[in-house]
Amino acid sequence: MAVTLTEAAARHVSKYLVKRGKGVGVRLGVKTSGCSGLAYKLEYVDEIAPDDVLFEQYGVKLMVDPKSLAYIDGTELDFVREGLNEGFKFNNPNEKDRCGCGESFRI
């Protein structure tokens, strides 16, 4: 089981952690939400939880809670710029469908 970061995502996280002045990495998970059932949850982390599954790439730590890992195993976290918009993009091979607004997904 693995979740990965692209170099662009790792660079963005590293810059933000420096700007923030604290933190050890980011936590990726899922929550029940939206019309398709699940939504991604991404937050900066100041402390690694005892049950976190830890992945590290390009010097950035990515934590995933064990319950979420089943839904996001194989996911690549990317950071993209499209025109004037920028943000994280979740490339999840387990997604079967995504709602029209892009807020939630289904496995």
Tab-separated table of N, CA, C and O in Angstrom:
chain	number	residue	atom	x	y	z
A	1	MET	N	0.855	-1.183	0.000
A	1	MET	CA	0.000	0.000	0.000
A	1	MET	C	0.892	1.234	0.000
A	1	MET	O	1.857	1.294	0.739
A	2	ALA	N	0.524	2.207	-0.853
A	2	ALA	CA	1.343	3.406	-0.930
A	2	ALA	C	0.530	4.592	-1.440
A	2	ALA	O	-0.395	4.443	-2.230
A	3	VAL	N	0.879	5.751	-0.956
A	3	VAL	CA	0.376	7.025	-1.442
A	3	VAL	C	1.620	7.849	-1.749
A	3	VAL	O	2.568	7.857	-0.968
A	4	THR	N	1.626	8.520	-2.905
A	4	THR	CA	2.829	9.234	-3.323
A	4	THR	C	2.557	10.717	-3.553
A	4	THR	O	1.415	11.145	-3.717
A	5	LEU	N	3.649	11.461	-3.566
A	5	LEU	CA	3.641	12.906	-3.856
A	5	LEU	C	4.449	13.146	-5.118
A	5	LEU	O	5.497	12.535	-5.290
A	6	THR	N	3.977	14.050	-5.958
A	6	THR	CA	4.818	14.460	-7.074
A	6	THR	C	5.835	15.462	-6.544
A	6	THR	O	5.689	16.006	-5.439
A	7	GLU	N	6.855	15.719	-7.341
A	7	GLU	CA	7.859	16.700	-6.940
A	7	GLU	C	7.227	18.078	-6.762
A	7	GLU	O	7.570	18.814	-5.840
A	8	ALA	N	6.268	18.436	-7.624
A	8	ALA	CA	5.590	19.736	-7.520
A	8	ALA	C	4.814	19.851	-6.210
A	8	ALA	O	4.835	20.901	-5.547
A	9	ALA	N	4.125	18.781	-5.812
A	9	ALA	CA	3.375	18.790	-4.555
A	9	ALA	C	4.324	18.900	-3.366
A	9	ALA	O	4.074	19.657	-2.423
A	10	ALA	N	5.420	18.156	-3.399
A	10	ALA	CA	6.396	18.199	-2.310
A	10	ALA	C	6.999	19.593	-2.181
A	10	ALA	O	7.175	20.104	-1.070
A	11	ARG	N	7.304	20.212	-3.302
A	11	ARG	CA	7.854	21.580	-3.286
A	11	ARG	C	6.868	22.553	-2.648
A	11	ARG	O	7.233	23.379	-1.819
A	12	HIS	N	5.597	22.447	-3.027
A	12	HIS	CA	4.577	23.344	-2.476
A	12	HIS	C	4.414	23.135	-0.964
A	12	HIS	O	4.345	24.104	-0.210
A	13	VAL	N	4.345	21.885	-0.540
A	13	VAL	CA	4.206	21.587	0.888
A	13	VAL	C	5.412	22.124	1.657
A	13	VAL	O	5.254	22.764	2.697
A	14	SER	N	6.612	21.893	1.152
A	14	SER	CA	7.832	22.369	1.819
A	14	SER	C	7.829	23.881	1.972
A	14	SER	O	8.128	24.402	3.052
A	15	LYS	N	7.473	24.590	0.901
A	15	LYS	CA	7.419	26.060	0.953
A	15	LYS	C	6.403	26.538	1.977
A	15	LYS	O	6.655	27.464	2.727
A	16	TYR	N	5.238	25.885	1.998
A	16	TYR	CA	4.198	26.306	2.925
A	16	TYR	C	4.590	26.022	4.375
A	16	TYR	O	4.311	26.832	5.250
A	17	LEU	N	5.238	24.900	4.637
A	17	LEU	CA	5.678	24.592	6.000
A	17	LEU	C	6.691	25.617	6.487
A	17	LEU	O	6.657	26.037	7.648
A	18	VAL	N	7.592	26.052	5.598
A	18	VAL	CA	8.566	27.095	5.959
A	18	VAL	C	7.831	28.392	6.253
A	18	VAL	O	8.102	29.067	7.251
A	19	LYS	N	6.888	28.753	5.403
A	19	LYS	CA	6.111	29.983	5.573
A	19	LYS	C	5.302	29.938	6.873
A	19	LYS	O	5.194	30.932	7.581
A	20	ARG	N	4.758	28.785	7.174
A	20	ARG	CA	3.967	28.566	8.386
A	20	ARG	C	4.833	28.643	9.648
A	20	ARG	O	4.347	28.982	10.724
A	21	GLY	N	6.090	28.236	9.497
A	21	GLY	CA	7.006	28.276	10.634
A	21	GLY	C	6.954	27.060	11.536
A	21	GLY	O	7.639	27.000	12.547
A	22	LYS	N	6.148	26.094	11.191
A	22	LYS	CA	6.057	24.857	11.977
A	22	LYS	C	5.386	23.793	11.129
A	22	LYS	O	4.813	24.073	10.082
A	23	GLY	N	5.452	22.555	11.595
A	23	GLY	CA	4.797	21.443	10.904
A	23	GLY	C	5.791	20.381	10.481
A	23	GLY	O	6.953	20.656	10.248
A	24	VAL	N	5.265	19.140	10.400
A	24	VAL	CA	6.110	18.011	10.001
A	24	VAL	C	5.731	17.449	8.632
A	24	VAL	O	6.447	16.640	8.077
A	25	GLY	N	4.582	17.879	8.088
A	25	GLY	CA	4.143	17.376	6.790
A	25	GLY	C	2.657	17.589	6.600
A	25	GLY	O	2.075	18.503	7.183
A	26	VAL	N	2.037	16.720	5.791
A	26	VAL	CA	0.597	16.812	5.530
A	26	VAL	C	-0.070	15.471	5.775
A	26	VAL	O	0.564	14.424	5.664
A	27	ARG	N	-1.364	15.529	6.128
A	27	ARG	CA	-2.150	14.317	6.330
A	27	ARG	C	-3.232	14.291	5.254
A	27	ARG	O	-3.956	15.263	5.061
A	28	LEU	N	-3.325	13.174	4.559
A	28	LEU	CA	-4.337	12.972	3.535
A	28	LEU	C	-5.306	11.913	4.024
A	28	LEU	O	-4.891	10.876	4.541
A	29	GLY	N	-6.584	12.207	3.888
A	29	GLY	CA	-7.605	11.249	4.292
A	29	GLY	C	-8.871	11.466	3.491
A	29	GLY	O	-8.895	12.266	2.554
A	30	VAL	N	-9.909	10.756	3.864
A	30	VAL	CA	-11.217	10.927	3.234
A	30	VAL	C	-12.260	11.134	4.323
A	30	VAL	O	-12.077	10.729	5.465
A	31	LYS	N	-13.341	11.803	3.933
A	31	LYS	CA	-14.474	11.988	4.837
A	31	LYS	C	-15.747	11.772	4.030
A	31	LYS	O	-15.749	11.891	2.795
A	32	THR	N	-16.830	11.438	4.703
A	32	THR	CA	-18.117	11.278	4.048
A	32	THR	C	-18.645	12.660	3.717
A	32	THR	O	-18.724	13.519	4.588
A	33	SER	N	-18.962	12.869	2.428
A	33	SER	CA	-19.394	14.196	2.008
A	33	SER	C	-19.887	14.175	0.576
A	33	SER	O	-19.542	13.291	-0.204
A	34	GLY	N	-20.646	15.193	0.217
A	34	GLY	CA	-21.015	15.425	-1.172
A	34	GLY	C	-22.004	14.423	-1.727
A	34	GLY	O	-22.476	13.514	-1.058
A	35	CYS	N	-22.293	14.597	-3.015
A	35	CYS	CA	-23.302	13.759	-3.660
A	35	CYS	C	-22.767	12.394	-4.073
A	35	CYS	O	-23.539	11.469	-4.294
A	36	SER	N	-21.458	12.230	-4.165
A	36	SER	CA	-20.905	10.926	-4.554
A	36	SER	C	-20.475	10.087	-3.362
A	36	SER	O	-20.157	8.924	-3.502
A	37	GLY	N	-20.412	10.668	-2.178
A	37	GLY	CA	-20.166	9.883	-0.979
A	37	GLY	C	-18.897	10.182	-0.208
A	37	GLY	O	-18.882	10.172	1.005
A	38	LEU	N	-17.762	10.434	-0.881
A	38	LEU	CA	-16.499	10.666	-0.190
A	38	LEU	C	-15.830	11.928	-0.719
A	38	LEU	O	-15.980	12.265	-1.887
A	39	ALA	N	-15.084	12.591	0.145
A	39	ALA	CA	-14.309	13.761	-0.263
A	39	ALA	C	-12.919	13.653	0.346
A	39	ALA	O	-12.735	13.077	1.429
A	40	TYR	N	-11.942	14.197	-0.339
A	40	TYR	CA	-10.577	14.198	0.173
A	40	TYR	C	-10.449	15.244	1.269
A	40	TYR	O	-11.082	16.298	1.220
A	41	LYS	N	-9.603	14.928	2.225
A	41	LYS	CA	-9.325	15.833	3.330
A	41	LYS	C	-7.803	15.965	3.406
A	41	LYS	O	-7.096	14.958	3.506
A	42	LEU	N	-7.297	17.176	3.324
A	42	LEU	CA	-5.860	17.420	3.359
A	42	LEU	C	-5.582	18.502	4.387
A	42	LEU	O	-6.216	19.559	4.361
A	43	GLU	N	-4.662	18.227	5.312
A	43	GLU	CA	-4.355	19.203	6.349
A	43	GLU	C	-2.869	19.151	6.701
A	43	GLU	O	-2.229	18.102	6.587
A	44	TYR	N	-2.349	20.297	7.091
A	44	TYR	CA	-0.961	20.346	7.543
A	44	TYR	C	-0.890	19.781	8.949
A	44	TYR	O	-1.816	19.952	9.747
A	45	VAL	N	0.195	19.081	9.245
A	45	VAL	CA	0.324	18.335	10.490
A	45	VAL	C	1.498	18.861	11.306
A	45	VAL	O	2.599	19.035	10.783
A	46	ASP	N	1.243	19.100	12.586
A	46	ASP	CA	2.303	19.534	13.492
A	46	ASP	C	2.893	18.372	14.278
A	46	ASP	O	3.987	18.464	14.802
A	47	GLU	N	2.134	17.271	14.359
A	47	GLU	CA	2.570	16.114	15.131
A	47	GLU	C	2.059	14.831	14.471
A	47	GLU	O	0.890	14.760	14.094
A	48	ILE	N	2.899	13.847	14.343
A	48	ILE	CA	2.504	12.571	13.758
A	48	ILE	C	1.713	11.777	14.794
A	48	ILE	O	2.165	11.596	15.926
A	49	ALA	N	0.506	11.322	14.421
A	49	ALA	CA	-0.327	10.525	15.318
A	49	ALA	C	0.223	9.096	15.375
A	49	ALA	O	0.791	8.608	14.393
A	50	PRO	N	0.050	8.420	16.512
A	50	PRO	CA	0.582	7.059	16.667
A	50	PRO	C	0.075	6.062	15.624
A	50	PRO	O	0.797	5.152	15.243
A	51	ASP	N	-1.165	6.236	15.143
A	51	ASP	CA	-1.709	5.271	14.187
A	51	ASP	C	-1.536	5.702	12.725
A	51	ASP	O	-1.961	4.989	11.815
A	52	ASP	N	-0.907	6.853	12.480
A	52	ASP	CA	-0.674	7.308	11.108
A	52	ASP	C	0.225	6.336	10.340
A	52	ASP	O	1.179	5.798	10.888
A	53	VAL	N	-0.107	6.122	9.068
A	53	VAL	CA	0.777	5.391	8.165
A	53	VAL	C	1.603	6.473	7.478
A	53	VAL	O	1.057	7.425	6.928
A	54	LEU	N	2.911	6.355	7.537
A	54	LEU	CA	3.813	7.410	7.085
A	54	LEU	C	4.461	7.058	5.747
A	54	LEU	O	4.981	5.959	5.562
A	55	PHE	N	4.398	8.003	4.818
A	55	PHE	CA	5.085	7.907	3.535
A	55	PHE	C	5.965	9.149	3.426
A	55	PHE	O	5.618	10.200	3.955
A	56	GLU	N	7.090	9.034	2.755
A	56	GLU	CA	7.974	10.189	2.601
A	56	GLU	C	8.576	10.193	1.210
A	56	GLU	O	9.067	9.175	0.728
A	57	GLN	N	8.494	11.360	0.564
A	57	GLN	CA	9.088	11.550	-0.753
A	57	GLN	C	9.605	12.966	-0.849
A	57	GLN	O	8.968	13.903	-0.346
A	58	TYR	N	10.731	13.114	-1.522
A	58	TYR	CA	11.342	14.428	-1.738
A	58	TYR	C	11.502	15.195	-0.428
A	58	TYR	O	11.374	16.411	-0.387
A	59	GLY	N	11.716	14.472	0.661
A	59	GLY	CA	11.923	15.097	1.962
A	59	GLY	C	10.653	15.563	2.649
A	59	GLY	O	10.704	16.248	3.667
A	60	VAL	N	9.485	15.208	2.122
A	60	VAL	CA	8.206	15.627	2.705
A	60	VAL	C	7.484	14.401	3.264
A	60	VAL	O	7.372	13.373	2.594
A	61	LYS	N	6.990	14.529	4.493
A	61	LYS	CA	6.243	13.446	5.132
A	61	LYS	C	4.753	13.577	4.801
A	61	LYS	O	4.175	14.652	4.909
A	62	LEU	N	4.157	12.449	4.416
A	62	LEU	CA	2.735	12.372	4.111
A	62	LEU	C	2.136	11.308	5.019
A	62	LEU	O	2.550	10.147	4.978
A	63	MET	N	1.201	11.724	5.867
A	63	MET	CA	0.557	10.813	6.803
A	63	MET	C	-0.846	10.462	6.298
A	63	MET	O	-1.536	11.316	5.747
A	64	VAL	N	-1.247	9.204	6.514
A	64	VAL	CA	-2.580	8.735	6.145
A	64	VAL	C	-3.115	7.921	7.317
A	64	VAL	O	-2.403	7.056	7.838
A	65	ASP	N	-4.365	8.196	7.699
A	65	ASP	CA	-4.943	7.375	8.762
A	65	ASP	C	-5.323	6.016	8.166
A	65	ASP	O	-5.679	5.924	6.991
A	66	PRO	N	-5.207	4.953	8.940
A	66	PRO	CA	-5.422	3.600	8.422
A	66	PRO	C	-6.793	3.381	7.775
A	66	PRO	O	-6.900	2.654	6.795
A	67	LYS	N	-7.853	4.020	8.283
A	67	LYS	CA	-9.191	3.838	7.719
A	67	LYS	C	-9.279	4.433	6.312
A	67	LYS	O	-9.949	3.889	5.445
A	68	SER	N	-8.616	5.554	6.080
A	68	SER	CA	-8.650	6.208	4.770
A	68	SER	C	-7.800	5.478	3.742
A	68	SER	O	-8.073	5.548	2.550
A	69	LEU	N	-6.763	4.789	4.190
A	69	LEU	CA	-5.809	4.175	3.274
A	69	LEU	C	-6.474	3.213	2.287
A	69	LEU	O	-6.099	3.154	1.119
A	70	ALA	N	-7.493	2.496	2.723
A	70	ALA	CA	-8.183	1.558	1.833
A	70	ALA	C	-8.811	2.274	0.637
A	70	ALA	O	-8.898	1.716	-0.453
A	71	TYR	N	-9.234	3.526	0.822
A	71	TYR	CA	-9.880	4.291	-0.243
A	71	TYR	C	-8.882	5.022	-1.144
A	71	TYR	O	-9.198	5.350	-2.279
A	72	ILE	N	-7.696	5.295	-0.613
A	72	ILE	CA	-6.739	6.123	-1.368
A	72	ILE	C	-5.425	5.417	-1.686
A	72	ILE	O	-4.489	6.047	-2.162
A	73	ASP	N	-5.385	4.113	-1.457
A	73	ASP	CA	-4.181	3.358	-1.798
A	73	ASP	C	-3.869	3.547	-3.283
A	73	ASP	O	-4.744	3.419	-4.135
A	74	GLY	N	-2.646	3.885	-3.590
A	74	GLY	CA	-2.227	4.103	-4.969
A	74	GLY	C	-2.403	5.533	-5.454
A	74	GLY	O	-2.036	5.867	-6.577
A	75	THR	N	-2.938	6.399	-4.611
A	75	THR	CA	-3.183	7.794	-4.998
A	75	THR	C	-1.886	8.567	-5.104
A	75	THR	O	-0.974	8.402	-4.288
A	76	GLU	N	-1.823	9.421	-6.102
A	76	GLU	CA	-0.704	10.354	-6.269
A	76	GLU	C	-1.244	11.752	-5.993
A	76	GLU	O	-2.221	12.182	-6.589
A	77	LEU	N	-0.608	12.450	-5.058
A	77	LEU	CA	-0.966	13.827	-4.737
A	77	LEU	C	-0.094	14.743	-5.572
A	77	LEU	O	1.131	14.671	-5.502
A	78	ASP	N	-0.724	15.583	-6.382
A	78	ASP	CA	-0.008	16.493	-7.273
A	78	ASP	C	-0.413	17.925	-6.939
A	78	ASP	O	-1.446	18.163	-6.322
A	79	PHE	N	0.397	18.875	-7.358
A	79	PHE	CA	0.061	20.293	-7.235
A	79	PHE	C	0.145	20.876	-8.629
A	79	PHE	O	1.189	20.809	-9.267
A	80	VAL	N	-0.980	21.414	-9.112
A	80	VAL	CA	-1.041	21.879	-10.493
A	80	VAL	C	-1.489	23.329	-10.579
A	80	VAL	O	-2.215	23.827	-9.720
A	81	ARG	N	-1.026	23.970	-11.644
A	81	ARG	CA	-1.477	25.321	-11.991
A	81	ARG	C	-2.189	25.222	-13.322
A	81	ARG	O	-1.632	24.736	-14.294
A	82	GLU	N	-3.427	25.690	-13.366
A	82	GLU	CA	-4.211	25.702	-14.601
A	82	GLU	C	-4.743	27.117	-14.785
A	82	GLU	O	-5.695	27.517	-14.118
A	83	GLY	N	-4.107	27.873	-15.670
A	83	GLY	CA	-4.487	29.272	-15.843
A	83	GLY	C	-4.203	30.052	-14.574
A	83	GLY	O	-3.082	30.026	-14.065
A	84	LEU	N	-5.211	30.715	-14.044
A	84	LEU	CA	-5.046	31.487	-12.813
A	84	LEU	C	-5.280	30.661	-11.560
A	84	LEU	O	-5.062	31.134	-10.452
A	85	ASN	N	-5.726	29.426	-11.727
A	85	ASN	CA	-6.027	28.548	-10.593
A	85	ASN	C	-4.857	27.625	-10.291
A	85	ASN	O	-4.157	27.181	-11.188
A	86	GLU	N	-4.688	27.333	-9.012
A	86	GLU	CA	-3.688	26.363	-8.603
A	86	GLU	C	-4.234	25.608	-7.410
A	86	GLU	O	-5.056	26.116	-6.653
A	87	GLY	N	-3.775	24.367	-7.258
A	87	GLY	CA	-4.225	23.584	-6.129
A	87	GLY	C	-3.775	22.143	-6.224
A	87	GLY	O	-3.157	21.729	-7.202
A	88	PHE	N	-4.104	21.392	-5.181
A	88	PHE	CA	-3.758	19.988	-5.151
A	88	PHE	C	-4.721	19.196	-6.027
A	88	PHE	O	-5.907	19.490	-6.102
A	89	LYS	N	-4.195	18.181	-6.675
A	89	LYS	CA	-4.984	17.287	-7.514
A	89	LYS	C	-4.731	15.871	-7.020
A	89	LYS	O	-3.589	15.489	-6.759
A	90	PHE	N	-5.791	15.101	-6.884
A	90	PHE	CA	-5.712	13.739	-6.378
A	90	PHE	C	-5.898	12.774	-7.542
A	90	PHE	O	-6.977	12.706	-8.125
A	91	ASN	N	-4.854	12.035	-7.879
A	91	ASN	CA	-4.912	11.037	-8.943
A	91	ASN	C	-5.087	9.674	-8.283
A	91	ASN	O	-4.114	9.022	-7.917
A	92	ASN	N	-6.358	9.286	-8.114
A	92	ASN	CA	-6.699	8.077	-7.374
A	92	ASN	C	-7.190	7.001	-8.340
A	92	ASN	O	-8.265	7.132	-8.924
A	93	PRO	N	-6.441	5.913	-8.492
A	93	PRO	CA	-6.854	4.847	-9.411
A	93	PRO	C	-8.103	4.100	-8.945
A	93	PRO	O	-8.709	3.362	-9.721
A	94	ASN	N	-8.510	4.290	-7.691
A	94	ASN	CA	-9.683	3.604	-7.146
A	94	ASN	C	-10.993	4.323	-7.442
A	94	ASN	O	-12.056	3.747	-7.258
A	95	GLU	N	-10.928	5.569	-7.886
A	95	GLU	CA	-12.148	6.339	-8.159
A	95	GLU	C	-12.933	5.710	-9.297
A	95	GLU	O	-12.394	5.438	-10.352
A	96	LYS	N	-14.218	5.512	-9.064
A	96	LYS	CA	-15.102	4.979	-10.092
A	96	LYS	C	-15.926	6.103	-10.721
A	96	LYS	O	-16.335	6.019	-11.861
A	97	ASP	N	-16.199	7.145	-9.936
A	97	ASP	CA	-17.026	8.246	-10.399
A	97	ASP	C	-16.727	9.481	-9.551
A	97	ASP	O	-16.298	9.361	-8.408
A	98	ARG	N	-16.958	10.634	-10.147
A	98	ARG	CA	-16.755	11.903	-9.457
A	98	ARG	C	-17.990	12.753	-9.706
A	98	ARG	O	-18.535	12.745	-10.802
A	99	CYS	N	-18.437	13.493	-8.703
A	99	CYS	CA	-19.632	14.314	-8.899
A	99	CYS	C	-19.324	15.458	-9.865
A	99	CYS	O	-18.163	15.794	-10.103
A	100	GLY	N	-20.359	16.049	-10.407
A	100	GLY	CA	-20.214	17.098	-11.414
A	100	GLY	C	-19.428	18.313	-10.944
A	100	GLY	O	-18.691	18.913	-11.719
A	101	CYS	N	-19.555	18.657	-9.679
A	101	CYS	CA	-18.840	19.834	-9.171
A	101	CYS	C	-17.400	19.511	-8.776
A	101	CYS	O	-16.611	20.402	-8.486
A	102	GLY	N	-17.063	18.213	-8.759
A	102	GLY	CA	-15.689	17.814	-8.431
A	102	GLY	C	-15.409	17.764	-6.944
A	102	GLY	O	-14.276	17.540	-6.525
A	103	GLU	N	-16.434	17.952	-6.116
A	103	GLU	CA	-16.264	18.001	-4.665
A	103	GLU	C	-16.115	16.621	-4.035
A	103	GLU	O	-15.432	16.451	-3.039
A	104	SER	N	-16.751	15.604	-4.624
A	104	SER	CA	-16.714	14.285	-4.008
A	104	SER	C	-16.518	13.199	-5.064
A	104	SER	O	-16.617	13.447	-6.249
A	105	PHE	N	-16.236	11.990	-4.570
A	105	PHE	CA	-15.990	10.861	-5.459
A	105	PHE	C	-16.565	9.588	-4.881
A	105	PHE	O	-16.974	9.551	-3.719
A	106	ARG	N	-16.596	8.543	-5.706
A	106	ARG	CA	-17.125	7.252	-5.296
A	106	ARG	C	-16.105	6.173	-5.660
A	106	ARG	O	-15.464	6.241	-6.690
A	107	ILE	N	-15.982	5.174	-4.800
A	107	ILE	CA	-15.072	4.049	-5.020
A	107	ILE	C	-15.863	2.883	-5.569
A	107	ILE	O	-16.928	2.580	-5.148
